[in-house]
């Protein structure tokens, strides 16, 4: 399975936008890009996913590069509640096997008041 | 609606004890996953059920780990003769189907500490 690379940590000021990058240079054409976040002492929480086009939902936006070798999760106005570890995960199309997630170590986002 | 629940939330065991961790998935969800998360790391896959069938147990670290889902809903992860290296958070996740586009809903986890 293709791997992702994320910065270990990032900081943002409250109420400012945050851009969380993810590199996935070996992505294949049918790999979905999923983002999850994990708040302290909680299980991972789905944020957003996409294939080729940029995606928006109530939590965030996902910007996918034209060559799909990188993507960026955008939080439009960071709040203290957004402090979490953010995971970028590739979801390959399988003809057999399990649709398990393969997590990396993610990006720890700190939001400053 | 109700999400995925896990119990107990915290478990302290003495080395060598057996433990059982319970997962209640979202009602009607076909797929159920168990993950193990060591401190400071991302979750790692342990095993997968589709209804009552355990289709993938490739991530179970040893034969001391055993999981079941006998009626296709509640699942139990059992660890026999616990070791200190088993200390971790055990996460359960469920999804509506086993399909390509399905996302997984995670429970809060059970934090296991083996002394």
mmCIF file with all atom_site columns, C-alpha atoms in Angstrom:
data_model
loop_
_atom_site.group_PDB
_atom_site.id
_atom_site.type_symbol
_atom_site.label_atom_id
_atom_site.label_alt_id
_atom_site.label_comp_id
_atom_site.label_asym_id
_atom_site.label_entity_id
_atom_site.label_seq_id
_atom_site.pdbx_PDB_ins_code
_atom_site.Cartn_x
_atom_site.Cartn_y
_atom_site.Cartn_z
_atom_site.occupancy
_atom_site.B_iso_or_equiv
_atom_site.pdbx_formal_charge
_atom_site.auth_seq_id
_atom_site.auth_comp_id
_atom_site.auth_asym_id
_atom_site.auth_atom_id
_atom_site.pdbx_PDB_model_num
ATOM 1   C CA . UNK A 1 1   ? 0.000   0.000   0.000  1.00 0.00 ? 1   UNK A CA 1
ATOM 2   C CA . UNK A 1 2   ? 1.152   3.538   -0.749 1.00 0.00 ? 2   UNK A CA 1
ATOM 3   C CA . UNK A 1 3   ? 2.465   5.543   2.207  1.00 0.00 ? 3   UNK A CA 1
ATOM 4   C CA . UNK A 1 4   ? 1.814   9.073   3.394  1.00 0.00 ? 4   UNK A CA 1
ATOM 5   C CA . UNK A 1 5   ? 4.199   11.612  4.918  1.00 0.00 ? 5   UNK A CA 1
ATOM 6   C CA . UNK A 1 6   ? 3.036   14.306  7.342  1.00 0.00 ? 6   UNK A CA 1
ATOM 7   C CA . UNK A 1 7   ? 4.861   16.799  9.553  1.00 0.00 ? 7   UNK A CA 1
ATOM 8   C CA . UNK A 1 8   ? 5.092   15.621  13.145 1.00 0.00 ? 8   UNK A CA 1
ATOM 9   C CA . UNK A 1 9   ? 3.588   18.775  14.590 1.00 0.00 ? 9   UNK A CA 1
ATOM 10  C CA . UNK A 1 10  ? 2.138   22.162  13.707 1.00 0.00 ? 10  UNK A CA 1
ATOM 11  C CA . UNK A 1 11  ? 0.910   25.179  15.616 1.00 0.00 ? 11  UNK A CA 1
ATOM 12  C CA . UNK A 1 12  ? -1.844  27.607  14.806 1.00 0.00 ? 12  UNK A CA 1
ATOM 13  C CA . UNK A 1 13  ? -3.423  30.594  16.440 1.00 0.00 ? 13  UNK A CA 1
ATOM 14  C CA . UNK A 1 14  ? -7.065  30.389  17.389 1.00 0.00 ? 14  UNK A CA 1
ATOM 15  C CA . UNK A 1 15  ? -9.537  31.616  14.739 1.00 0.00 ? 15  UNK A CA 1
ATOM 16  C CA . UNK A 1 16  ? -6.920  31.479  12.000 1.00 0.00 ? 16  UNK A CA 1
ATOM 17  C CA . UNK A 1 17  ? -6.961  29.026  9.080  1.00 0.00 ? 17  UNK A CA 1
ATOM 18  C CA . UNK A 1 18  ? -4.793  25.914  9.308  1.00 0.00 ? 18  UNK A CA 1
ATOM 19  C CA . UNK A 1 19  ? -3.354  24.020  6.366  1.00 0.00 ? 19  UNK A CA 1
ATOM 20  C CA . UNK A 1 20  ? -2.241  20.488  7.198  1.00 0.00 ? 20  UNK A CA 1
ATOM 21  C CA . UNK A 1 21  ? -0.126  18.950  4.397  1.00 0.00 ? 21  UNK A CA 1
ATOM 22  C CA . UNK A 1 22  ? 0.193   15.329  3.374  1.00 0.00 ? 22  UNK A CA 1
ATOM 23  C CA . UNK A 1 23  ? 2.519   13.864  0.761  1.00 0.00 ? 23  UNK A CA 1
ATOM 24  C CA . UNK A 1 24  ? 1.609   10.631  -1.001 1.00 0.00 ? 24  UNK A CA 1
ATOM 25  C CA . UNK A 1 25  ? 3.892   10.462  -4.012 1.00 0.00 ? 25  UNK A CA 1
ATOM 26  C CA . UNK A 1 26  ? 3.225   6.752   -4.697 1.00 0.00 ? 26  UNK A CA 1
ATOM 27  C CA . UNK A 1 27  ? -0.562  7.072   -4.701 1.00 0.00 ? 27  UNK A CA 1
ATOM 28  C CA . UNK A 1 28  ? -2.364  5.045   -7.358 1.00 0.00 ? 28  UNK A CA 1
ATOM 29  C CA . UNK A 1 29  ? -5.311  6.171   -9.430 1.00 0.00 ? 29  UNK A CA 1
ATOM 30  C CA . UNK A 1 30  ? -7.958  4.417   -7.356 1.00 0.00 ? 30  UNK A CA 1
ATOM 31  C CA . UNK A 1 31  ? -6.635  5.332   -3.879 1.00 0.00 ? 31  UNK A CA 1
ATOM 32  C CA . UNK A 1 32  ? -9.003  7.459   -1.855 1.00 0.00 ? 32  UNK A CA 1
ATOM 33  C CA . UNK A 1 33  ? -7.480  10.021  0.504  1.00 0.00 ? 33  UNK A CA 1
ATOM 34  C CA . UNK A 1 34  ? -9.046  9.893   3.970  1.00 0.00 ? 34  UNK A CA 1
ATOM 35  C CA . UNK A 1 35  ? -8.448  12.214  6.898  1.00 0.00 ? 35  UNK A CA 1
ATOM 36  C CA . UNK A 1 36  ? -9.184  11.345  10.501 1.00 0.00 ? 36  UNK A CA 1
ATOM 37  C CA . UNK A 1 37  ? -8.396  13.193  13.688 1.00 0.00 ? 37  UNK A CA 1
ATOM 38  C CA . UNK A 1 38  ? -7.926  11.959  17.212 1.00 0.00 ? 38  UNK A CA 1
ATOM 39  C CA . UNK A 1 39  ? -8.752  14.228  20.105 1.00 0.00 ? 39  UNK A CA 1
ATOM 40  C CA . UNK A 1 40  ? -7.064  13.514  23.458 1.00 0.00 ? 40  UNK A CA 1
ATOM 41  C CA . UNK A 1 41  ? -8.364  10.326  25.100 1.00 0.00 ? 41  UNK A CA 1
ATOM 42  C CA . UNK A 1 42  ? -10.767 9.598   22.246 1.00 0.00 ? 42  UNK A CA 1
ATOM 43  C CA . UNK A 1 43  ? -10.862 7.284   19.265 1.00 0.00 ? 43  UNK A CA 1
ATOM 44  C CA . UNK A 1 44  ? -10.149 8.603   15.768 1.00 0.00 ? 44  UNK A CA 1
ATOM 45  C CA . UNK A 1 45  ? -12.932 10.636  14.197 1.00 0.00 ? 45  UNK A CA 1
ATOM 46  C CA . UNK A 1 46  ? -13.657 10.843  10.476 1.00 0.00 ? 46  UNK A CA 1
ATOM 47  C CA . UNK A 1 47  ? -13.022 14.285  9.002  1.00 0.00 ? 47  UNK A CA 1
ATOM 48  C CA . UNK A 1 48  ? -13.217 14.106  5.224  1.00 0.00 ? 48  UNK A CA 1
ATOM 49  C CA . UNK A 1 49  ? -12.235 12.056  2.188  1.00 0.00 ? 49  UNK A CA 1
ATOM 50  C CA . UNK A 1 50  ? -11.778 12.559  -1.533 1.00 0.00 ? 50  UNK A CA 1
ATOM 51  C CA . UNK A 1 51  ? -10.473 11.026  -4.745 1.00 0.00 ? 51  UNK A CA 1
ATOM 52  C CA . UNK A 1 52  ? -9.598  13.728  -7.259 1.00 0.00 ? 52  UNK A CA 1
ATOM 53  C CA . UNK A 1 53  ? -11.700 16.834  -6.741 1.00 0.00 ? 53  UNK A CA 1
ATOM 54  C CA . UNK A 1 54  ? -11.529 19.204  -3.804 1.00 0.00 ? 54  UNK A CA 1
ATOM 55  C CA . UNK A 1 55  ? -14.113 18.428  -1.140 1.00 0.00 ? 55  UNK A CA 1
ATOM 56  C CA . UNK A 1 56  ? -15.868 20.526  1.477  1.00 0.00 ? 56  UNK A CA 1
ATOM 57  C CA . UNK A 1 57  ? -17.920 19.567  4.479  1.00 0.00 ? 57  UNK A CA 1
ATOM 58  C CA . UNK A 1 58  ? -18.963 21.222  7.713  1.00 0.00 ? 58  UNK A CA 1
ATOM 59  C CA . UNK A 1 59  ? -15.707 20.296  9.422  1.00 0.00 ? 59  UNK A CA 1
ATOM 60  C CA . UNK A 1 60  ? -13.060 21.043  6.830  1.00 0.00 ? 60  UNK A CA 1
ATOM 61  C CA . UNK A 1 61  ? -11.982 21.262  3.218  1.00 0.00 ? 61  UNK A CA 1
ATOM 62  C CA . UNK A 1 62  ? -9.706  18.884  1.353  1.00 0.00 ? 62  UNK A CA 1
ATOM 63  C CA . UNK A 1 63  ? -7.554  20.261  -1.424 1.00 0.00 ? 63  UNK A CA 1
ATOM 64  C CA . UNK A 1 64  ? -6.027  17.608  -3.683 1.00 0.00 ? 64  UNK A CA 1
ATOM 65  C CA . UNK A 1 65  ? -3.133  18.450  -5.980 1.00 0.00 ? 65  UNK A CA 1
ATOM 66  C CA . UNK A 1 66  ? -3.715  17.975  -9.684 1.00 0.00 ? 66  UNK A CA 1
ATOM 67  C CA . UNK A 1 67  ? -1.168  15.129  -9.834 1.00 0.00 ? 67  UNK A CA 1
ATOM 68  C CA . UNK A 1 68  ? -2.653  13.699  -6.603 1.00 0.00 ? 68  UNK A CA 1
ATOM 69  C CA . UNK A 1 69  ? 0.798   13.341  -5.065 1.00 0.00 ? 69  UNK A CA 1
ATOM 70  C CA . UNK A 1 70  ? -0.151  15.601  -2.189 1.00 0.00 ? 70  UNK A CA 1
ATOM 71  C CA . UNK A 1 71  ? -3.195  16.928  -0.401 1.00 0.00 ? 71  UNK A CA 1
ATOM 72  C CA . UNK A 1 72  ? -3.997  19.546  2.218  1.00 0.00 ? 72  UNK A CA 1
ATOM 73  C CA . UNK A 1 73  ? -6.598  19.484  4.941  1.00 0.00 ? 73  UNK A CA 1
ATOM 74  C CA . UNK A 1 74  ? -7.882  22.987  5.601  1.00 0.00 ? 74  UNK A CA 1
ATOM 75  C CA . UNK A 1 75  ? -9.526  24.043  8.836  1.00 0.00 ? 75  UNK A CA 1
ATOM 76  C CA . UNK A 1 76  ? -10.981 27.427  8.046  1.00 0.00 ? 76  UNK A CA 1
ATOM 77  C CA . UNK A 1 77  ? -10.996 28.840  11.581 1.00 0.00 ? 77  UNK A CA 1
ATOM 78  C CA . UNK A 1 78  ? -9.114  26.834  14.153 1.00 0.00 ? 78  UNK A CA 1
ATOM 79  C CA . UNK A 1 79  ? -10.602 26.578  17.619 1.00 0.00 ? 79  UNK A CA 1
ATOM 80  C CA . UNK A 1 80  ? -9.109  25.137  20.784 1.00 0.00 ? 80  UNK A CA 1
ATOM 81  C CA . UNK A 1 81  ? -11.326 22.087  20.219 1.00 0.00 ? 81  UNK A CA 1
ATOM 82  C CA . UNK A 1 82  ? -9.434  21.359  16.987 1.00 0.00 ? 82  UNK A CA 1
ATOM 83  C CA . UNK A 1 83  ? -6.261  20.492  18.889 1.00 0.00 ? 83  UNK A CA 1
ATOM 84  C CA . UNK A 1 84  ? -5.717  16.852  17.937 1.00 0.00 ? 84  UNK A CA 1
ATOM 85  C CA . UNK A 1 85  ? -3.565  14.440  15.972 1.00 0.00 ? 85  UNK A CA 1
ATOM 86  C CA . UNK A 1 86  ? -4.571  14.503  12.295 1.00 0.00 ? 86  UNK A CA 1
ATOM 87  C CA . UNK A 1 87  ? -4.019  11.397  10.184 1.00 0.00 ? 87  UNK A CA 1
ATOM 88  C CA . UNK A 1 88  ? -3.870  11.297  6.393  1.00 0.00 ? 88  UNK A CA 1
ATOM 89  C CA . UNK A 1 89  ? -4.581  7.757   5.157  1.00 0.00 ? 89  UNK A CA 1
ATOM 90  C CA . UNK A 1 90  ? -4.777  6.234   1.688  1.00 0.00 ? 90  UNK A CA 1
ATOM 91  C CA . UNK A 1 91  ? -7.596  3.796   0.963  1.00 0.00 ? 91  UNK A CA 1
ATOM 92  C CA . UNK A 1 92  ? -6.771  1.557   -1.995 1.00 0.00 ? 92  UNK A CA 1
ATOM 93  C CA . UNK A 1 93  ? -9.352  -0.221  -4.126 1.00 0.00 ? 93  UNK A CA 1
ATOM 94  C CA . UNK A 1 94  ? -9.007  -3.909  -3.372 1.00 0.00 ? 94  UNK A CA 1
ATOM 95  C CA . UNK A 1 95  ? -10.151 -6.930  -5.299 1.00 0.00 ? 95  UNK A CA 1
ATOM 96  C CA . UNK A 1 96  ? -9.695  -8.935  -2.127 1.00 0.00 ? 96  UNK A CA 1
ATOM 97  C CA . UNK A 1 97  ? -8.644  -8.352  1.448  1.00 0.00 ? 97  UNK A CA 1
ATOM 98  C CA . UNK A 1 98  ? -9.697  -6.029  4.194  1.00 0.00 ? 98  UNK A CA 1
ATOM 99  C CA . UNK A 1 99  ? -10.510 -2.336  4.050  1.00 0.00 ? 99  UNK A CA 1
ATOM 100 C CA . UNK A 1 100 ? -8.483  -1.689  7.169  1.00 0.00 ? 100 UNK A CA 1
ATOM 101 C CA . UNK A 1 101 ? -6.859  1.645   7.774  1.00 0.00 ? 101 UNK A CA 1
ATOM 102 C CA . UNK A 1 102 ? -3.079  1.904   7.914  1.00 0.00 ? 102 UNK A CA 1
ATOM 103 C CA . UNK A 1 103 ? -2.315  4.852   10.164 1.00 0.00 ? 103 UNK A CA 1
ATOM 104 C CA . UNK A 1 104 ? 0.996   6.681   10.312 1.00 0.00 ? 104 UNK A CA 1
ATOM 105 C CA . UNK A 1 105 ? 2.004   8.860   13.250 1.00 0.00 ? 105 UNK A CA 1
ATOM 106 C CA . UNK A 1 106 ? 0.011   11.855  12.010 1.00 0.00 ? 106 UNK A CA 1
ATOM 107 C CA . UNK A 1 107 ? 0.423   15.579  12.670 1.00 0.00 ? 107 UNK A CA 1
ATOM 108 C CA . UNK A 1 108 ? -0.135  16.871  16.180 1.00 0.00 ? 108 UNK A CA 1
ATOM 109 C CA . UNK A 1 109 ? -1.893  20.226  15.880 1.00 0.00 ? 109 UNK A CA 1
ATOM 110 C CA . UNK A 1 110 ? -1.554  22.668  18.734 1.00 0.00 ? 110 UNK A CA 1
ATOM 111 C CA . UNK A 1 111 ? -3.950  25.626  18.760 1.00 0.00 ? 111 UNK A CA 1
ATOM 112 C CA . UNK A 1 112 ? -2.824  28.683  20.679 1.00 0.00 ? 112 UNK A CA 1
ATOM 113 C CA . UNK A 1 113 ? -5.352  30.921  22.401 1.00 0.00 ? 113 UNK A CA 1
ATOM 114 C CA . UNK B 2 1   ? -27.641 8.296   17.586 1.00 0.00 ? 1   UNK B CA 1
ATOM 115 C CA . UNK B 2 2   ? -25.541 5.949   19.686 1.00 0.00 ? 2   UNK B CA 1
ATOM 116 C CA . UNK B 2 3   ? -21.982 5.525   18.559 1.00 0.00 ? 3   UNK B CA 1
ATOM 117 C CA . UNK B 2 4   ? -19.528 2.716   19.150 1.00 0.00 ? 4   UNK B CA 1
ATOM 118 C CA . UNK B 2 5   ? -19.097 1.949   22.823 1.00 0.00 ? 5   UNK B CA 1
ATOM 119 C CA . UNK B 2 6   ? -16.347 0.030   24.560 1.00 0.00 ? 6   UNK B CA 1
ATOM 120 C CA . UNK B 2 7   ? -15.971 -1.341  28.041 1.00 0.00 ? 7   UNK B CA 1
ATOM 121 C CA . UNK B 2 8   ? -14.224 -1.140  30.324 1.00 0.00 ? 8   UNK B CA 1
ATOM 122 C CA . UNK B 2 9   ? -12.663 2.215   29.540 1.00 0.00 ? 9   UNK B CA 1
ATOM 123 C CA . UNK B 2 10  ? -9.668  1.411   31.732 1.00 0.00 ? 10  UNK B CA 1
ATOM 124 C CA . UNK B 2 11  ? -8.258  -1.929  32.790 1.00 0.00 ? 11  UNK B CA 1
ATOM 125 C CA . UNK B 2 12  ? -5.304  -2.673  35.010 1.00 0.00 ? 12  UNK B CA 1
ATOM 126 C CA . UNK B 2 13  ? -4.087  -6.253  34.934 1.00 0.00 ? 13  UNK B CA 1
ATOM 127 C CA . UNK B 2 14  ? -1.253  -8.068  36.583 1.00 0.00 ? 14  UNK B CA 1
ATOM 128 C CA . UNK B 2 15  ? 1.151   -9.802  34.250 1.00 0.00 ? 15  UNK B CA 1
ATOM 129 C CA . UNK B 2 16  ? -0.178  -13.241 33.455 1.00 0.00 ? 16  UNK B CA 1
ATOM 130 C CA . UNK B 2 17  ? -3.853  -12.412 33.944 1.00 0.00 ? 17  UNK B CA 1
ATOM 131 C CA . UNK B 2 18  ? -6.437  -12.871 31.220 1.00 0.00 ? 18  UNK B CA 1
ATOM 132 C CA . UNK B 2 19  ? -8.507  -9.862  30.134 1.00 0.00 ? 19  UNK B CA 1
ATOM 133 C CA . UNK B 2 20  ? -11.641 -9.421  28.012 1.00 0.00 ? 20  UNK B CA 1
ATOM 134 C CA . UNK B 2 21  ? -12.461 -6.178  26.240 1.00 0.00 ? 21  UNK B CA 1
ATOM 135 C CA . UNK B 2 22  ? -15.939 -5.545  24.889 1.00 0.00 ? 22  UNK B CA 1
ATOM 136 C CA . UNK B 2 23  ? -17.092 -3.586  21.852 1.00 0.00 ? 23  UNK B CA 1
ATOM 137 C CA . UNK B 2 24  ? -20.672 -2.595  21.028 1.00 0.00 ? 24  UNK B CA 1
ATOM 138 C CA . UNK B 2 25  ? -20.734 -1.403  17.415 1.00 0.00 ? 25  UNK B CA 1
ATOM 139 C CA . UNK B 2 26  ? -23.321 0.867   15.874 1.00 0.00 ? 26  UNK B CA 1
ATOM 140 C CA . UNK B 2 27  ? -26.520 -1.123  15.381 1.00 0.00 ? 27  UNK B CA 1
ATOM 141 C CA . UNK B 2 28  ? -26.736 -2.678  11.928 1.00 0.00 ? 28  UNK B CA 1
ATOM 142 C CA . UNK B 2 29  ? -23.075 -2.229  11.083 1.00 0.00 ? 29  UNK B CA 1
ATOM 143 C CA . UNK B 2 30  ? -21.755 -5.240  9.250  1.00 0.00 ? 30  UNK B CA 1
ATOM 144 C CA . UNK B 2 31  ? -18.039 -4.610  9.602  1.00 0.00 ? 31  UNK B CA 1
ATOM 145 C CA . UNK B 2 32  ? -16.104 -4.495  12.863 1.00 0.00 ? 32  UNK B CA 1
ATOM 146 C CA . UNK B 2 33  ? -12.415 -3.795  13.330 1.00 0.00 ? 33  UNK B CA 1
ATOM 147 C CA . UNK B 2 34  ? -10.053 -3.951  16.283 1.00 0.00 ? 34  UNK B CA 1
ATOM 148 C CA . UNK B 2 35  ? -6.930  -1.784  16.441 1.00 0.00 ? 35  UNK B CA 1
ATOM 149 C CA . UNK B 2 36  ? -4.140  -1.468  18.994 1.00 0.00 ? 36  UNK B CA 1
ATOM 150 C CA . UNK B 2 37  ? -2.585  1.910   19.731 1.00 0.00 ? 37  UNK B CA 1
ATOM 151 C CA . UNK B 2 38  ? 0.706   2.175   21.611 1.00 0.00 ? 38  UNK B CA 1
ATOM 152 C CA . UNK B 2 39  ? 1.607   5.431   23.313 1.00 0.00 ? 39  UNK B CA 1
ATOM 153 C CA . UNK B 2 40  ? 2.565   8.100   20.796 1.00 0.00 ? 40  UNK B CA 1
ATOM 154 C CA . UNK B 2 41  ? 1.796   5.922   17.782 1.00 0.00 ? 41  UNK B CA 1
ATOM 155 C CA . UNK B 2 42  ? -1.061  5.651   15.332 1.00 0.00 ? 42  UNK B CA 1
ATOM 156 C CA . UNK B 2 43  ? -3.526  2.774   15.656 1.00 0.00 ? 43  UNK B CA 1
ATOM 157 C CA . UNK B 2 44  ? -2.465  -0.579  14.199 1.00 0.00 ? 44  UNK B CA 1
ATOM 158 C CA . UNK B 2 45  ? -4.899  -3.089  12.740 1.00 0.00 ? 45  UNK B CA 1
ATOM 159 C CA . UNK B 2 46  ? -5.503  -6.288  14.676 1.00 0.00 ? 46  UNK B CA 1
ATOM 160 C CA . UNK B 2 47  ? -8.507  -8.092  13.199 1.00 0.00 ? 47  UNK B CA 1
ATOM 161 C CA . UNK B 2 48  ? -11.671 -7.707  11.105 1.00 0.00 ? 48  UNK B CA 1
ATOM 162 C CA . UNK B 2 49  ? -15.155 -9.223  11.210 1.00 0.00 ? 49  UNK B CA 1
ATOM 163 C CA . UNK B 2 50  ? -17.851 -9.180  8.591  1.00 0.00 ? 50  UNK B CA 1
ATOM 164 C CA . UNK B 2 51  ? -20.973 -10.077 10.563 1.00 0.00 ? 51  UNK B CA 1
ATOM 165 C CA . UNK B 2 52  ? -19.909 -13.069 12.662 1.00 0.00 ? 52  UNK B CA 1
ATOM 166 C CA . UNK B 2 53  ? -17.133 -14.188 10.339 1.00 0.00 ? 53  UNK B CA 1
ATOM 167 C CA . UNK B 2 54  ? -13.570 -13.264 11.236 1.00 0.00 ? 54  UNK B CA 1
ATOM 168 C CA . UNK B 2 55  ? -12.153 -12.610 7.782  1.00 0.00 ? 55  UNK B CA 1
ATOM 169 C CA . UNK B 2 56  ? -8.787  -11.170 8.690  1.00 0.00 ? 56  UNK B CA 1
ATOM 170 C CA . UNK B 2 57  ? -6.701  -11.755 11.781 1.00 0.00 ? 57  UNK B CA 1
ATOM 171 C CA . UNK B 2 58  ? -3.377  -10.895 10.242 1.00 0.00 ? 58  UNK B CA 1
ATOM 172 C CA . UNK B 2 59  ? -2.628  -8.171  12.778 1.00 0.00 ? 59  UNK B CA 1
ATOM 173 C CA . UNK B 2 60  ? -3.024  -10.228 15.948 1.00 0.00 ? 60  UNK B CA 1
ATOM 174 C CA . UNK B 2 61  ? 0.462   -10.164 17.495 1.00 0.00 ? 61  UNK B CA 1
ATOM 175 C CA . UNK B 2 62  ? 0.400   -13.625 19.046 1.00 0.00 ? 62  UNK B CA 1
ATOM 176 C CA . UNK B 2 63  ? -1.822  -16.599 19.761 1.00 0.00 ? 63  UNK B CA 1
ATOM 177 C CA . UNK B 2 64  ? -2.544  -15.043 23.150 1.00 0.00 ? 64  UNK B CA 1
ATOM 178 C CA . UNK B 2 65  ? -4.906  -12.662 21.347 1.00 0.00 ? 65  UNK B CA 1
ATOM 179 C CA . UNK B 2 66  ? -8.325  -13.950 20.423 1.00 0.00 ? 66  UNK B CA 1
ATOM 180 C CA . UNK B 2 67  ? -11.419 -12.131 19.146 1.00 0.00 ? 67  UNK B CA 1
ATOM 181 C CA . UNK B 2 68  ? -14.977 -13.199 18.569 1.00 0.00 ? 68  UNK B CA 1
ATOM 182 C CA . UNK B 2 69  ? -18.292 -11.801 17.381 1.00 0.00 ? 69  UNK B CA 1
ATOM 183 C CA . UNK B 2 70  ? -20.641 -14.763 17.737 1.00 0.00 ? 70  UNK B CA 1
ATOM 184 C CA . UNK B 2 71  ? -23.942 -13.109 16.779 1.00 0.00 ? 71  UNK B CA 1
ATOM 185 C CA . UNK B 2 72  ? -22.595 -10.514 14.409 1.00 0.00 ? 72  UNK B CA 1
ATOM 186 C CA . UNK B 2 73  ? -23.022 -7.576  16.769 1.00 0.00 ? 73  UNK B CA 1
ATOM 187 C CA . UNK B 2 74  ? -21.064 -7.328  20.050 1.00 0.00 ? 74  UNK B CA 1
ATOM 188 C CA . UNK B 2 75  ? -17.422 -8.330  19.859 1.00 0.00 ? 75  UNK B CA 1
ATOM 189 C CA . UNK B 2 76  ? -14.940 -9.344  22.525 1.00 0.00 ? 76  UNK B CA 1
ATOM 190 C CA . UNK B 2 77  ? -11.166 -9.155  22.311 1.00 0.00 ? 77  UNK B CA 1
ATOM 191 C CA . UNK B 2 78  ? -9.511  -11.515 24.757 1.00 0.00 ? 78  UNK B CA 1
ATOM 192 C CA . UNK B 2 79  ? -5.870  -11.424 25.750 1.00 0.00 ? 79  UNK B CA 1
ATOM 193 C CA . UNK B 2 80  ? -4.553  -14.407 27.631 1.00 0.00 ? 80  UNK B CA 1
ATOM 194 C CA . UNK B 2 81  ? -1.546  -14.357 29.963 1.00 0.00 ? 81  UNK B CA 1
ATOM 195 C CA . UNK B 2 82  ? -1.060  -10.623 29.542 1.00 0.00 ? 82  UNK B CA 1
ATOM 196 C CA . UNK B 2 83  ? 2.455   -9.227  29.159 1.00 0.00 ? 83  UNK B CA 1
ATOM 197 C CA . UNK B 2 84  ? 3.726   -5.707  29.791 1.00 0.00 ? 84  UNK B CA 1
ATOM 198 C CA . UNK B 2 85  ? 4.090   -5.130  26.059 1.00 0.00 ? 85  UNK B CA 1
ATOM 199 C CA . UNK B 2 86  ? 0.317   -5.581  25.724 1.00 0.00 ? 86  UNK B CA 1
ATOM 200 C CA . UNK B 2 87  ? -0.182  -2.239  27.491 1.00 0.00 ? 87  UNK B CA 1
ATOM 201 C CA . UNK B 2 88  ? -1.922  -0.028  24.947 1.00 0.00 ? 88  UNK B CA 1
ATOM 202 C CA . UNK B 2 89  ? -5.253  1.473   23.985 1.00 0.00 ? 89  UNK B CA 1
ATOM 203 C CA . UNK B 2 90  ? -7.494  -1.022  22.187 1.00 0.00 ? 90  UNK B CA 1
ATOM 204 C CA . UNK B 2 91  ? -9.852  0.613   19.720 1.00 0.00 ? 91  UNK B CA 1
ATOM 205 C CA . UNK B 2 92  ? -12.911 -0.853  18.105 1.00 0.00 ? 92  UNK B CA 1
ATOM 206 C CA . UNK B 2 93  ? -14.426 0.544   14.910 1.00 0.00 ? 93  UNK B CA 1
ATOM 207 C CA . UNK B 2 94  ? -17.473 -0.357  12.867 1.00 0.00 ? 94  UNK B CA 1
ATOM 208 C CA . UNK B 2 95  ? -18.755 0.484   9.415  1.00 0.00 ? 95  UNK B CA 1
ATOM 209 C CA . UNK B 2 96  ? -22.110 -0.023  7.744  1.00 0.00 ? 96  UNK B CA 1
ATOM 210 C CA . UNK B 2 97  ? -20.780 -2.286  5.024  1.00 0.00 ? 97  UNK B CA 1
ATOM 211 C CA . UNK B 2 98  ? -17.434 -3.672  3.945  1.00 0.00 ? 98  UNK B CA 1
ATOM 212 C CA . UNK B 2 99  ? -17.307 -1.485  0.878  1.00 0.00 ? 99  UNK B CA 1
ATOM 213 C CA . UNK B 2 100 ? -14.549 0.575   -0.650 1.00 0.00 ? 100 UNK B CA 1
ATOM 214 C CA . UNK B 2 101 ? -16.008 3.962   0.221  1.00 0.00 ? 101 UNK B CA 1
ATOM 215 C CA . UNK B 2 102 ? -17.160 3.157   3.736  1.00 0.00 ? 102 UNK B CA 1
ATOM 216 C CA . UNK B 2 103 ? -15.706 5.149   6.589  1.00 0.00 ? 103 UNK B CA 1
ATOM 217 C CA . UNK B 2 104 ? -15.170 3.672   10.013 1.00 0.00 ? 104 UNK B CA 1
ATOM 218 C CA . UNK B 2 105 ? -16.636 4.911   13.288 1.00 0.00 ? 105 UNK B CA 1
ATOM 219 C CA . UNK B 2 106 ? -14.355 4.453   16.260 1.00 0.00 ? 106 UNK B CA 1
ATOM 220 C CA . UNK B 2 107 ? -15.146 3.896   19.897 1.00 0.00 ? 107 UNK B CA 1
ATOM 221 C CA . UNK B 2 108 ? -13.323 5.700   22.715 1.00 0.00 ? 108 UNK B CA 1
ATOM 222 C CA . UNK B 2 109 ? -11.017 2.755   23.335 1.00 0.00 ? 109 UNK B CA 1
ATOM 223 C CA . UNK B 2 110 ? -10.033 0.652   26.323 1.00 0.00 ? 110 UNK B CA 1
ATOM 224 C CA . UNK B 2 111 ? -6.765  1.640   27.949 1.00 0.00 ? 111 UNK B CA 1
ATOM 225 C CA . UNK B 2 112 ? -5.024  -1.503  29.196 1.00 0.00 ? 112 UNK B CA 1
ATOM 226 C CA . UNK B 2 113 ? -2.148  -1.281  31.630 1.00 0.00 ? 113 UNK B CA 1
ATOM 227 C CA . UNK B 2 114 ? -0.309  -4.487  32.470 1.00 0.00 ? 114 UNK B CA 1
ATOM 228 C CA . UNK B 2 115 ? 1.817   -4.310  35.603 1.00 0.00 ? 115 UNK B CA 1
#
